[in-house]
mmCIF file of C-alpha atoms and ligand atoms in Angstrom:
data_model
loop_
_atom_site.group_PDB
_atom_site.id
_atom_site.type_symbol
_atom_site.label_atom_id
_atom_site.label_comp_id
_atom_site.label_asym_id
_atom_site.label_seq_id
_atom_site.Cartn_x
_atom_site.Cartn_y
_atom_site.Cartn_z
ATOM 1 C CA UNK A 142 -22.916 -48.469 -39.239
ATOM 2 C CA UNK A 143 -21.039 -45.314 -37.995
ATOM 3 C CA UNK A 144 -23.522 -42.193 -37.131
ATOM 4 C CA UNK A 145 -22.676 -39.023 -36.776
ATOM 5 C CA UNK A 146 -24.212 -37.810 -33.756
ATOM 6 C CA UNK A 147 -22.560 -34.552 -32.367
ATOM 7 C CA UNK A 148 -22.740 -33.056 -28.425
ATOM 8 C CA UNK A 149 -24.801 -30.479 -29.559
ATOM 9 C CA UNK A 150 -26.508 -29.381 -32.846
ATOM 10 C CA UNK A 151 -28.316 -26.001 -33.051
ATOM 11 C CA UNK A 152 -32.244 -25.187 -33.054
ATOM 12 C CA UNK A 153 -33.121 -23.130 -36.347
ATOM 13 C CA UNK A 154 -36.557 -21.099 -36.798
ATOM 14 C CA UNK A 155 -37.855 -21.694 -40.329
ATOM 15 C CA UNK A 156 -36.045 -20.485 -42.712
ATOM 16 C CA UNK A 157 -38.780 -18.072 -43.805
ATOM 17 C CA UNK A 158 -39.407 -16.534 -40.296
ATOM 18 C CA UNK A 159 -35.922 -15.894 -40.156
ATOM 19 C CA UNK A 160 -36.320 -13.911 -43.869
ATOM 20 C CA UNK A 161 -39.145 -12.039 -42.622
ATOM 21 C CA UNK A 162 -37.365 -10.796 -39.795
ATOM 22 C CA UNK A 163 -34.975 -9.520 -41.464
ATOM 23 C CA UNK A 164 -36.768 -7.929 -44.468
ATOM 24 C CA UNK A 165 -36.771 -4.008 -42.636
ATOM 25 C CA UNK A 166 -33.265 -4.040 -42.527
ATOM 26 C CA UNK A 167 -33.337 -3.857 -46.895
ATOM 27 C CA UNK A 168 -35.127 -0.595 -46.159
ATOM 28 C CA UNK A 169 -33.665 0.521 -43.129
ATOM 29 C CA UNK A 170 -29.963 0.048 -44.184
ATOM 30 C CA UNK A 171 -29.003 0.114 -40.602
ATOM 31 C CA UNK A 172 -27.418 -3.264 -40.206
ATOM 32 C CA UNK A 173 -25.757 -2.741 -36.686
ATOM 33 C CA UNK A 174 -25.282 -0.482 -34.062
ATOM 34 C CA UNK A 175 -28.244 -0.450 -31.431
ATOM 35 C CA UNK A 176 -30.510 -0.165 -34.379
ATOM 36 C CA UNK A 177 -34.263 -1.404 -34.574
ATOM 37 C CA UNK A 178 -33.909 -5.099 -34.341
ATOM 38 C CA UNK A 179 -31.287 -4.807 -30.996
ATOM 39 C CA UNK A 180 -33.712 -2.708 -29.320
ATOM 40 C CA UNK A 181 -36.933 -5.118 -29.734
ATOM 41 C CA UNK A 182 -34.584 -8.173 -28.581
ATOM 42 C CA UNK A 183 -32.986 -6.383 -25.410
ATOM 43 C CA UNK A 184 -36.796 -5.157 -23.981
ATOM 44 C CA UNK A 185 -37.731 -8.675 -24.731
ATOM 45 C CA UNK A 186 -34.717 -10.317 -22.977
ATOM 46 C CA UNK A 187 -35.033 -7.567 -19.635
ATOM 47 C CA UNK A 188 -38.629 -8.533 -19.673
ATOM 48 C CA UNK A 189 -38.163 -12.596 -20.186
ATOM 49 C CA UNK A 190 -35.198 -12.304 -17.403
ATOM 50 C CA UNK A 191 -37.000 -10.223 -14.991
ATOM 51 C CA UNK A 192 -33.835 -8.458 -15.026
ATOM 52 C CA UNK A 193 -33.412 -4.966 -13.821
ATOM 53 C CA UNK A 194 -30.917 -3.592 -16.384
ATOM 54 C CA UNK A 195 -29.596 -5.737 -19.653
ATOM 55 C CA UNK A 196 -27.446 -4.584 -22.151
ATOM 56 C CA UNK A 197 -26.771 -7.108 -25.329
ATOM 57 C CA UNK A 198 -23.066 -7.613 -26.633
ATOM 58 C CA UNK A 199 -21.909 -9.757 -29.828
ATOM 59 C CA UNK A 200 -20.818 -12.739 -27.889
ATOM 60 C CA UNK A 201 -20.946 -13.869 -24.091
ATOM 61 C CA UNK A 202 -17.550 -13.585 -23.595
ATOM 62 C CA UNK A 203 -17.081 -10.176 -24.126
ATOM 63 C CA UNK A 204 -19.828 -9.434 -22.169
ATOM 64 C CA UNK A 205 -18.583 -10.989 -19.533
ATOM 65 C CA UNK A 206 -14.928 -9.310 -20.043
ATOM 66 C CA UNK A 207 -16.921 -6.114 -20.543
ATOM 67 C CA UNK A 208 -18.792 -6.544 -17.223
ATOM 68 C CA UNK A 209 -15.534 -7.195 -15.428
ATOM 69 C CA UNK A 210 -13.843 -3.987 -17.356
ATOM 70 C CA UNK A 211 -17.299 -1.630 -16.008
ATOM 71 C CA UNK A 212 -16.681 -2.452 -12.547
ATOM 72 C CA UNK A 213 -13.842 -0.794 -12.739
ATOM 73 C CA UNK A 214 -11.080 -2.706 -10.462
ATOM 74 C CA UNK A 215 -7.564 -1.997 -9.874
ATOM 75 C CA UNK A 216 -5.513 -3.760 -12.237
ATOM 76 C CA UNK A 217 -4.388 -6.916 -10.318
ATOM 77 C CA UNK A 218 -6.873 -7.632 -8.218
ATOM 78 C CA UNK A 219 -8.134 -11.011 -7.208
ATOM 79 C CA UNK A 220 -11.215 -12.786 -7.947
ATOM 80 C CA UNK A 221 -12.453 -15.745 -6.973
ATOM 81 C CA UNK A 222 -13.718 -17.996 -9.370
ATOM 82 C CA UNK A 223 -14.501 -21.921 -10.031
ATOM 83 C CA UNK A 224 -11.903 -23.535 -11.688
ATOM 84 C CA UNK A 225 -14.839 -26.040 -13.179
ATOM 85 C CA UNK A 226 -16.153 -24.398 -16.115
ATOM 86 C CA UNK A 227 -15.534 -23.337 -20.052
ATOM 87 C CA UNK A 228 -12.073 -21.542 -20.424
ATOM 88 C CA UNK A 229 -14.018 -18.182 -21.203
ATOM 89 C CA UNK A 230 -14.679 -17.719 -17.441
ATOM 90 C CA UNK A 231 -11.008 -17.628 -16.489
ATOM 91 C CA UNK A 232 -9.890 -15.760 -19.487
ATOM 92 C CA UNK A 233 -12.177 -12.953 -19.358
ATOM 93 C CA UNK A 234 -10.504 -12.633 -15.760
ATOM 94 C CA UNK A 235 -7.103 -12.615 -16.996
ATOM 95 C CA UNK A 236 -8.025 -10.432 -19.797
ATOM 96 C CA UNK A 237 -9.067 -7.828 -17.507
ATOM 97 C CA UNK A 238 -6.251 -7.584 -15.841
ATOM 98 C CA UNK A 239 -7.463 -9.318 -12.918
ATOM 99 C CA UNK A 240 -6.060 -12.156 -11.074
ATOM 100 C CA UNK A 241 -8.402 -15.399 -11.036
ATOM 101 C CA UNK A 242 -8.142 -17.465 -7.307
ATOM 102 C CA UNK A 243 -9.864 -21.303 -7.955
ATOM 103 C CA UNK A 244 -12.244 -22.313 -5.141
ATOM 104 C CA UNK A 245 -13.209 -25.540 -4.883
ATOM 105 C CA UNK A 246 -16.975 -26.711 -5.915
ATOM 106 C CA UNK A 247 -19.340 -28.931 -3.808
ATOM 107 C CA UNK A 248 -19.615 -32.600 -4.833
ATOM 108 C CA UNK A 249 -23.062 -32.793 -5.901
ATOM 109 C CA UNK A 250 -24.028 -29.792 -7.550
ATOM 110 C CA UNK A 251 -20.032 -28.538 -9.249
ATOM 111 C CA UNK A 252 -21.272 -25.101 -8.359
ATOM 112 C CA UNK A 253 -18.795 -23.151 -6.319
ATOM 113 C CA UNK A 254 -18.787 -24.247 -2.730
ATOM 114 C CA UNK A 255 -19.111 -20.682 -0.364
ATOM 115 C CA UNK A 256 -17.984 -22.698 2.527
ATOM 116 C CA UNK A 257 -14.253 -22.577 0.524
ATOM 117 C CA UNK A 258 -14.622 -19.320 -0.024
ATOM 118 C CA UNK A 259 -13.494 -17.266 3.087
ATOM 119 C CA UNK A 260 -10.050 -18.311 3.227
ATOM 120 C CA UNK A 261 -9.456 -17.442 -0.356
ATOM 121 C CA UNK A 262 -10.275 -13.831 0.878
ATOM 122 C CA UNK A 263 -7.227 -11.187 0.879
ATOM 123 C CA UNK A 264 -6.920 -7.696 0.975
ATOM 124 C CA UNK A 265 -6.998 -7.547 -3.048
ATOM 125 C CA UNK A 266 -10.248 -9.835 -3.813
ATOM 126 C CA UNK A 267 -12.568 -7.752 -4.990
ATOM 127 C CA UNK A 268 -15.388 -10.434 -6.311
ATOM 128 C CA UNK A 269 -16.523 -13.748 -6.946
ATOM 129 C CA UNK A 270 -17.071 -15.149 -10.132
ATOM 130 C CA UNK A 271 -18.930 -18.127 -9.667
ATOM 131 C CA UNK A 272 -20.770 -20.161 -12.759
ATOM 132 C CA UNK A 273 -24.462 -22.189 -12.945
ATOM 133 C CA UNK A 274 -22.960 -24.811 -14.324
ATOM 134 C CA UNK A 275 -24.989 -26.731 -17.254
ATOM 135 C CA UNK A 276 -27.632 -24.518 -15.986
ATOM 136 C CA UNK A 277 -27.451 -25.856 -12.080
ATOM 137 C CA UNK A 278 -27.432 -22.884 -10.138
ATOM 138 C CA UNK A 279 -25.295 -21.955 -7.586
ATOM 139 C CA UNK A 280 -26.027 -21.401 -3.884
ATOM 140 C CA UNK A 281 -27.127 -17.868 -4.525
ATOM 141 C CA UNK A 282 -27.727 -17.209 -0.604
ATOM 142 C CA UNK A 283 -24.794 -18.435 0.869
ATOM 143 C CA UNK A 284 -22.678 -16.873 -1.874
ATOM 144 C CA UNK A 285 -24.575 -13.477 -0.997
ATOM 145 C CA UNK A 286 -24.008 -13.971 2.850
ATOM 146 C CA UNK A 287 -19.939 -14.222 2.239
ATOM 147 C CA UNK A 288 -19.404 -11.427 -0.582
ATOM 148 C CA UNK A 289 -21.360 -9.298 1.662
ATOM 149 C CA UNK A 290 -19.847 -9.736 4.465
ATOM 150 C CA UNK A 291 -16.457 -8.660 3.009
ATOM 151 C CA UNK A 292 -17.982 -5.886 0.432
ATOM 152 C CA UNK A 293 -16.968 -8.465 -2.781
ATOM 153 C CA UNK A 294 -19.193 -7.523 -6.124
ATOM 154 C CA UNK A 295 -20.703 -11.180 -7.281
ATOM 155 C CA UNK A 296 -20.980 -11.259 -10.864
ATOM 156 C CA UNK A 297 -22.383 -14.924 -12.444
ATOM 157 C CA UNK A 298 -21.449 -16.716 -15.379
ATOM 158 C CA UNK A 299 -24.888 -17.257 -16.456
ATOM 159 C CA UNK A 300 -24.009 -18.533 -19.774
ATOM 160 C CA UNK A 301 -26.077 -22.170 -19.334
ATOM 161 C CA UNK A 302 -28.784 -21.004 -17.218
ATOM 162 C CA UNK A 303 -31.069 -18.873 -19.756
ATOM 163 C CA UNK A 304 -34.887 -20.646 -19.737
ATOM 164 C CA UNK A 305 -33.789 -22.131 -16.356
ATOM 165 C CA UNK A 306 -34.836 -20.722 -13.065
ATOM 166 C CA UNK A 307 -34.404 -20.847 -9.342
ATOM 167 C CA UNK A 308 -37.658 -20.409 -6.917
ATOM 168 C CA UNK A 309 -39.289 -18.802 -10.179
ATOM 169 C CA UNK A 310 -36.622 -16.149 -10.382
ATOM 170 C CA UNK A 311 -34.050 -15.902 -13.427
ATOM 171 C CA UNK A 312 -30.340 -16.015 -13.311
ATOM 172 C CA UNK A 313 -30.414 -12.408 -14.148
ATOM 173 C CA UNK A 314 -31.831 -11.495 -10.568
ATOM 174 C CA UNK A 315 -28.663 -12.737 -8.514
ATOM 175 C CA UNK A 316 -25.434 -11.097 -7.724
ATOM 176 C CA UNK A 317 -24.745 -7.638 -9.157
ATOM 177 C CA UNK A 318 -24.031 -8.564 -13.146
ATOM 178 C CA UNK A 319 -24.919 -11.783 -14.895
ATOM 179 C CA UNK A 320 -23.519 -12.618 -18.342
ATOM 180 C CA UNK A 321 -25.554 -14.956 -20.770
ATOM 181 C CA UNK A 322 -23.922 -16.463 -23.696
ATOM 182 C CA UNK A 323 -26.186 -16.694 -26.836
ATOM 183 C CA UNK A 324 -23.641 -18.918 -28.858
ATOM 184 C CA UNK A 325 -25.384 -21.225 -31.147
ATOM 185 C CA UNK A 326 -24.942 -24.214 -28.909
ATOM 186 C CA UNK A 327 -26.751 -22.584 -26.426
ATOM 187 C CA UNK A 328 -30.576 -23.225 -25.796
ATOM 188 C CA UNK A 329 -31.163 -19.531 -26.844
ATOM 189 C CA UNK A 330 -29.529 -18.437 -29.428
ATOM 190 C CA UNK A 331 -28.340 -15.098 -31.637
ATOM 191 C CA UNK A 332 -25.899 -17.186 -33.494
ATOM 192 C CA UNK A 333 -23.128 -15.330 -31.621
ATOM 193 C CA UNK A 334 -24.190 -13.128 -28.693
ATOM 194 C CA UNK A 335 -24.377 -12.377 -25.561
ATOM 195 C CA UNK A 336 -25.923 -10.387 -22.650
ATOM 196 C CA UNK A 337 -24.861 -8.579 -18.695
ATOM 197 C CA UNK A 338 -28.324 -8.296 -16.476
ATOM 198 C CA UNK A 339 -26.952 -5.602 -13.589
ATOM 199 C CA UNK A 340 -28.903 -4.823 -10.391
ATOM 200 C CA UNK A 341 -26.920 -1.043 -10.650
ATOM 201 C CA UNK A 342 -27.999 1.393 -12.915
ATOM 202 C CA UNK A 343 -24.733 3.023 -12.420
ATOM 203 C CA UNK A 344 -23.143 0.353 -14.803
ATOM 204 C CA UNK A 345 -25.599 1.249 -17.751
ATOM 205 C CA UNK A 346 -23.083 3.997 -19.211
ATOM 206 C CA UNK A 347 -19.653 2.108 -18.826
ATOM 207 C CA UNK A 348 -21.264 -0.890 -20.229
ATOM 208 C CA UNK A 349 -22.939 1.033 -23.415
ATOM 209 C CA UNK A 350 -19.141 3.024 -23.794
ATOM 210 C CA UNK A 351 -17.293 -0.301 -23.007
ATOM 211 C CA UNK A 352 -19.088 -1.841 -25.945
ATOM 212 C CA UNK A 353 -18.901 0.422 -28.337
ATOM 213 C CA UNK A 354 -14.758 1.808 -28.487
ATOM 214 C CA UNK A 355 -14.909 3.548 -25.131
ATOM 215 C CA UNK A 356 -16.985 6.088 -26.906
ATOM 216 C CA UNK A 357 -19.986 8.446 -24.923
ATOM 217 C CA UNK A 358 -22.586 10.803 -27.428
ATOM 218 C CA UNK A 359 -20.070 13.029 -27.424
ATOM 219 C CA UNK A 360 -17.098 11.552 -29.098
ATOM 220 C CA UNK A 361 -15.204 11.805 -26.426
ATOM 221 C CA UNK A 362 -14.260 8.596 -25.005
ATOM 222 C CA UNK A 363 -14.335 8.518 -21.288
ATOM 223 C CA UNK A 364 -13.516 4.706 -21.320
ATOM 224 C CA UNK A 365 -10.780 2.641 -22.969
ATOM 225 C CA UNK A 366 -12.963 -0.015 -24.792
ATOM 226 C CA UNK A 367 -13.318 -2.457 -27.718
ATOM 227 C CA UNK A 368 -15.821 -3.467 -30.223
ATOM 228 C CA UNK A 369 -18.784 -5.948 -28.797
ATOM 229 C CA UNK A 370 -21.829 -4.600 -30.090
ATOM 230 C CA UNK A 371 -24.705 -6.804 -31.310
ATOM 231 C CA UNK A 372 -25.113 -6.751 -35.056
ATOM 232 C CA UNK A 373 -29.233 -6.889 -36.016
ATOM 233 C CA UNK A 374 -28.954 -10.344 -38.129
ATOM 234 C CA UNK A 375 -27.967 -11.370 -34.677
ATOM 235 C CA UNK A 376 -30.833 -9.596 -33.165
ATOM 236 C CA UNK A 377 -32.815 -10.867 -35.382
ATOM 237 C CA UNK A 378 -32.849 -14.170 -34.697
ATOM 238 C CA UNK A 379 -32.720 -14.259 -31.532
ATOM 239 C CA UNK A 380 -36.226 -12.664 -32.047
ATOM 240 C CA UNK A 381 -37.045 -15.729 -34.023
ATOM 241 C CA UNK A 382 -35.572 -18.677 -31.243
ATOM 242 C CA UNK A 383 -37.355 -16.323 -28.612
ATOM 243 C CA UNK A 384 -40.571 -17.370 -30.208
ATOM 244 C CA UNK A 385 -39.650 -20.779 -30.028
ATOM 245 C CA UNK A 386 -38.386 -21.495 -26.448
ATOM 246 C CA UNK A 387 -40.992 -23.293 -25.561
ATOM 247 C CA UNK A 388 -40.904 -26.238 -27.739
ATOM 248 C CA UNK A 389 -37.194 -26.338 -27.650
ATOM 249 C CA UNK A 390 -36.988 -26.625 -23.556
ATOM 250 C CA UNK A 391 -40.081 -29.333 -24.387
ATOM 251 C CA UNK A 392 -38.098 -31.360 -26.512
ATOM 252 C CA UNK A 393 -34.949 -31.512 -24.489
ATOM 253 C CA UNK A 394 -36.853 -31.925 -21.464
ATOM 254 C CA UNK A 395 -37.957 -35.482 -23.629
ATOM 255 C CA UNK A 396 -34.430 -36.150 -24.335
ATOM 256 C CA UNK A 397 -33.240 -35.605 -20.375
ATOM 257 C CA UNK A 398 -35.525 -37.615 -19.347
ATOM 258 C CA UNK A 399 -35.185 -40.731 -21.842
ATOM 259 C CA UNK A 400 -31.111 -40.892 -20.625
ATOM 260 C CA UNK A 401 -32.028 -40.092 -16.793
ATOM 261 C CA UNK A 402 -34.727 -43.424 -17.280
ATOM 262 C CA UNK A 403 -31.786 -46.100 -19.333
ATOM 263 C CA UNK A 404 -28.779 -44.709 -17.036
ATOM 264 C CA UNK A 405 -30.594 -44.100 -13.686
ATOM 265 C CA UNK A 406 -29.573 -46.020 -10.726
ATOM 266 C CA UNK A 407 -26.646 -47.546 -12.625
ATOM 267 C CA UNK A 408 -23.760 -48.738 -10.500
ATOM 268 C CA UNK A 409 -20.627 -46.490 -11.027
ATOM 269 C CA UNK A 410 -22.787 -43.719 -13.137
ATOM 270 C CA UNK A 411 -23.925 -40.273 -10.541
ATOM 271 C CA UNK A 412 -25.545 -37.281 -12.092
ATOM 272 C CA UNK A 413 -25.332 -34.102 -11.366
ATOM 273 C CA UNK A 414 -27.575 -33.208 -8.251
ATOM 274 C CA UNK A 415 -30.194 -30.218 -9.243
ATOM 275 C CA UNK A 416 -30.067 -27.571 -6.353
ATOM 276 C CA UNK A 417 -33.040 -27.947 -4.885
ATOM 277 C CA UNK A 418 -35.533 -25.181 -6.380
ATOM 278 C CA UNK A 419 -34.138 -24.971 -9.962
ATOM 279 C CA UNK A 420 -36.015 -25.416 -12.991
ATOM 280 C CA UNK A 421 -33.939 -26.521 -14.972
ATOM 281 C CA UNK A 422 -33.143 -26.104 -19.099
ATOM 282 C CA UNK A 423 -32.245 -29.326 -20.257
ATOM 283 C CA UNK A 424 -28.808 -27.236 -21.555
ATOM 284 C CA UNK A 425 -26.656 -30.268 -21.270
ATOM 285 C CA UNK A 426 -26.711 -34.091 -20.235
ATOM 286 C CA UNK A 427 -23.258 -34.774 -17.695
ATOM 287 C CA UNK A 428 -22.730 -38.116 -16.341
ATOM 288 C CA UNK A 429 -20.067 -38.724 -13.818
ATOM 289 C CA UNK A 430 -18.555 -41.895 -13.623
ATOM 290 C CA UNK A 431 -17.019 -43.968 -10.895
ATOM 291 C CA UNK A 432 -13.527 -44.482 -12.332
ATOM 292 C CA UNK A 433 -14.052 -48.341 -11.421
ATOM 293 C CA UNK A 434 -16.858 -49.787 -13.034
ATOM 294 C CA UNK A 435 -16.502 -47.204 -15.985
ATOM 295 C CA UNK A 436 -13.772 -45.322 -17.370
ATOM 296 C CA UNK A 437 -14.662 -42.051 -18.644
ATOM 297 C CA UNK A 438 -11.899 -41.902 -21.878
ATOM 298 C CA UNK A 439 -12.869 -45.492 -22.860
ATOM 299 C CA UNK A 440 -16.575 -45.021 -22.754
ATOM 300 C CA UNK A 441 -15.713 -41.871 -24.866
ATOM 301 C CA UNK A 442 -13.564 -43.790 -27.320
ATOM 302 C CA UNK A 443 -16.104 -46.250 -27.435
ATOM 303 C CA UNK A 444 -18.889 -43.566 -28.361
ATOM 304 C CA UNK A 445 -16.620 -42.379 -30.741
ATOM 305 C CA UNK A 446 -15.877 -45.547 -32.525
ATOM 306 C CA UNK A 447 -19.627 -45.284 -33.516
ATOM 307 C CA UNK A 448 -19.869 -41.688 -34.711
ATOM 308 C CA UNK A 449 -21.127 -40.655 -31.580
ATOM 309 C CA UNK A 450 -19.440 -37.304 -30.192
ATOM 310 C CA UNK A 451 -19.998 -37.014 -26.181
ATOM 311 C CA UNK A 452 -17.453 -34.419 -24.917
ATOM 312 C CA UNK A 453 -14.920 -34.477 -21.983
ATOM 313 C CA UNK A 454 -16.640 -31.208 -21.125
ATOM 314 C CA UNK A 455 -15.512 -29.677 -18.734
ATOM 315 C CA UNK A 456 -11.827 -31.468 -18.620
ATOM 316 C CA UNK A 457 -9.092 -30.092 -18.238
ATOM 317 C CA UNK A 458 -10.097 -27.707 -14.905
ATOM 318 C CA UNK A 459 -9.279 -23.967 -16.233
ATOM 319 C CA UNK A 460 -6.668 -24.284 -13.904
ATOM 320 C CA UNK A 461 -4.642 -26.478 -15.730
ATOM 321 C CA UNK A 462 -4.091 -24.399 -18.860
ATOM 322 C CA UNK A 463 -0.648 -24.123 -20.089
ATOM 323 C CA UNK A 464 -1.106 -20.150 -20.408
ATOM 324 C CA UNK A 465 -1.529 -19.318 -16.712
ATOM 325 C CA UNK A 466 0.999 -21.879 -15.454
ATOM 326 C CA UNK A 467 3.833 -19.011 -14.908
ATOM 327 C CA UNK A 468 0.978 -15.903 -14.040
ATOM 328 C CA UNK A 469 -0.396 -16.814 -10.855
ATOM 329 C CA UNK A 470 -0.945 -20.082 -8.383
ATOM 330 C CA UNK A 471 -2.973 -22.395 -10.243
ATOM 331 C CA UNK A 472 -3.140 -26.649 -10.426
ATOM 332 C CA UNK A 473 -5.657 -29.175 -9.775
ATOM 333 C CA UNK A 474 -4.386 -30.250 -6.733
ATOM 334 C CA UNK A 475 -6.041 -26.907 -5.216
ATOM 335 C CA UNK A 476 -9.575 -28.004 -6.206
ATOM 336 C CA UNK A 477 -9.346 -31.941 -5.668
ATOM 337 C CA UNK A 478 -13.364 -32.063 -5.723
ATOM 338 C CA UNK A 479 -13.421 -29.837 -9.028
ATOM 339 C CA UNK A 480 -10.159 -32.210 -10.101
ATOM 340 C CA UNK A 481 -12.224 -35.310 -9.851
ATOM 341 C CA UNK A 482 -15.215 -33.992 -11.528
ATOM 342 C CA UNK A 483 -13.656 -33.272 -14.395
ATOM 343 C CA UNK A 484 -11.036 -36.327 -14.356
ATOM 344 C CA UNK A 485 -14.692 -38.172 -14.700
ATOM 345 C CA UNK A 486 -17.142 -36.566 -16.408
ATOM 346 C CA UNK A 487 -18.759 -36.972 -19.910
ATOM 347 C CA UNK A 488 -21.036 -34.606 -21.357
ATOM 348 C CA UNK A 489 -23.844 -36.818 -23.691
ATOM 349 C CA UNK A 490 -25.411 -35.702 -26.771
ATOM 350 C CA UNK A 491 -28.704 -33.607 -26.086
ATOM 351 C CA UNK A 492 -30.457 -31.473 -28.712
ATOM 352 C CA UNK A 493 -33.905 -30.970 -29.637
ATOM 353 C CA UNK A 494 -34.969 -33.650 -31.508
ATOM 354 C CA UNK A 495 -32.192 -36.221 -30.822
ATOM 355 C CA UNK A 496 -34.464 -39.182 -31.886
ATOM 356 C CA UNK A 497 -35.200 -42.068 -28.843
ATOM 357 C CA UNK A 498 -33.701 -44.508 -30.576
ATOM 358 C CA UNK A 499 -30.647 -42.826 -30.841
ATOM 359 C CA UNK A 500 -30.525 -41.847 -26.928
ATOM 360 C CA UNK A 501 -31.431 -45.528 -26.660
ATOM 361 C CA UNK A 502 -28.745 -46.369 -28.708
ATOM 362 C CA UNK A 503 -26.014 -44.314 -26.605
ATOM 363 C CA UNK A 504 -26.895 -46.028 -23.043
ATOM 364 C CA UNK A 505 -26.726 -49.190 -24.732
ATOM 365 C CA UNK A 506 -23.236 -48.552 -25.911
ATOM 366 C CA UNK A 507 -22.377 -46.606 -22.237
ATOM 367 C CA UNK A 508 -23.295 -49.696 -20.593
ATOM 368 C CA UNK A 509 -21.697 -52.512 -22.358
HETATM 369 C C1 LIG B 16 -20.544 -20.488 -23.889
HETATM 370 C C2 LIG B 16 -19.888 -20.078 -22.628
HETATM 371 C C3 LIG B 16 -19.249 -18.828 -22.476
HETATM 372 C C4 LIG B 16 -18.924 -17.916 -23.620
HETATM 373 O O1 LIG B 16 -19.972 -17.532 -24.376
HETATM 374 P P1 LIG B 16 -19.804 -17.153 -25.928
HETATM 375 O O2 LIG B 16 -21.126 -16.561 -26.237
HETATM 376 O O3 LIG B 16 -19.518 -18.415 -26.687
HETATM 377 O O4 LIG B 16 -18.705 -16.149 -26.039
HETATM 378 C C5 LIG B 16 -18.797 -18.462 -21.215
HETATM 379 N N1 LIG B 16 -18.915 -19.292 -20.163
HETATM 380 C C6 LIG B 16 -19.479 -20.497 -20.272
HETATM 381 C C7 LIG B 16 -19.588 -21.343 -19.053
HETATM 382 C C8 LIG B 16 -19.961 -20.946 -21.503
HETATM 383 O O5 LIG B 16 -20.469 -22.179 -21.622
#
């Protein structure tokens, strides 16, 4: 019989939290805007985080294009970035007029490697962009010890790393921004949404114009920005899942487990090595095969045959897209250890409550 078992499926508070959540905003009328329900969610968030300074936006990318826009770089200038990772990273470079340079990531964590990164360095990089991927996080120190030494701003992609956390500390407390994505296939969620933690309280008012038209109290508009505010049905519920991150990081911490018992050890099947430290979030299951024993797009075809969704995530490297091919240097063959990552890698099904039998049921087809 043929299941239907996506990648991901999203966690839901009961339906009747959710209504009572949103029950002021009958009276209130104020539906968006930094109103009630956005206010209550960032405190929580800044407090959760440990972060210094948060500001929420209505998705992660455009927080993260946001963050890039309040820094305030000369158009054109370079930043250095892991080619590894959802096409959002790279695009909310591009969008910002910036120039994305792919760095290589280590082999056992696919977090940017900062032992590639000094060579990369020219007169026009002005940060690294580096990404704690499926919540792994990056080597925070030795990152730190390179961007400092040649004055670069270090802003995260953070979007897989909320409820994980390194030596006790959030993603929100490295590098001077961190975005968080609160998309609905995230662990957290706001349905769409997003967040920048910032160590610089400087950033506070180009963030809150950026957001929000480019506009200041006045009217004026000091900035040239877009829409990306938060509505408060997306506030909301992230007030709800807050409540609820517990159990969910439980359950897919049962789920992690049950896959890293049946495919542990196997010839030809690696995972990804945790830096050591992290705590992680159970935000996704990768598996990288050998290429030998197992091929990646037939183990995927054979999922699929049987309803079962695992996704070539991430495959292509961002460096491969057709739309930067005539913009700047770009190509695998620049990252080979990123290339073979993603020439290899299969992301399994992991959600709260994917049933045993079912996880059972995907090694079993995996290793036949
Ligand atoms: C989800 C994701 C984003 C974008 O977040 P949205 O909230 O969906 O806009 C950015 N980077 C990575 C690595 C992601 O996985």
């Amino acid at each position: 019989m043929k299941k239907n078992i996506k990648v991901t499926q999203s966690s839901m508070p009961p339906f009747e939290e959710y209504c009572a959540e949103i029950q002021s905003l009958w009276d209130s009328r104020w539906l968006t805007n930094m109103g009630e329900k956005h206010r209550q969610l960032e405190a929580a968030l800044g407090q959760y985080l440990g972060a210094a300074h948060i500001k929420l936006f209505t998705n992660g990318h455009l927080a993260l294009e946001t963050a890039l826009a309040a820094f305030g770089f000369p158009a054109d200038s370079e930043v250095i970035t892991t080619p590894f990772t959802f096409a959002s990273t790279t695009q909310a470079i591009v969008r910002a007029g910036l120039i994305p340079v792919f760095c290589d990531v280590e082999p056992e964590t696919w977090t940017l490697d900062p032992q590639k990164l000094e060579p990369l360095i020219t007169g026009k990089t002005v940060a690294v962009l580096p990404v704690h991927v499926y919540g792994n996080f990056c080597d925070v120190d030795g990152i730190k010890q390179v961007a400092g030494r040649h004055k670069l701003k270090v802003i995260y992609d953070a979007a897989h790393t909320f409820g994980a956390n390194y030596y006790g500390s959030s993603a929100a407390t490295f590098g001077d921004a961190a975005m968080f994505s609160f998309h609905a296939t995230k662990v957290f969620h706001t349905i769409e949404g997003g967040a920048v933690c910032f160590s610089d309280e400087a950033l506070a008012e180009p963030l809150e114009c950026l957001k929000n038209f480019g506009q200041d109290s006045s009217g004026d508009c000091p900035y040239i920005g877009g829409n990306a505010k938060m509505s408060e049905f997306q506030a909301a519920m992230g007030l709800c899942s807050l409540r609820h991150l517990g159990g969910e990081l439980v359950k897919r911490k049962v789920v992690a487990e049950r896959y890293q018992e049946l495919l542990g050890g196997v010839e030809g099947i690696r995972f990804m090595k945790l830096r050591p430290g992290t705590t992680p979030n159970y935000a996704y299951f990768p598996i990288l095969f050998d290429g030998v024993r197992f091929n990646r797009d037939e183990v995927c075809e054979r999922l699929k045959d049987r309803g079962i969704m695992a996704r070539k995530y991430f495959y292509p490297l961002t460096s491969c897209f057709t739309c930067y091919q005539k913009l700047f240097p770009a190509g695998a063959e620049r990252t080979p250890v990123a290339a073979g990552v993603a020439e290899n890698v299969l992301t399994l099904p992991l959600y709260a409550g994917l049933p045993a039998d079912e996880v059972d049921e995907i090694c079993r087809i995996i290793l036949k």
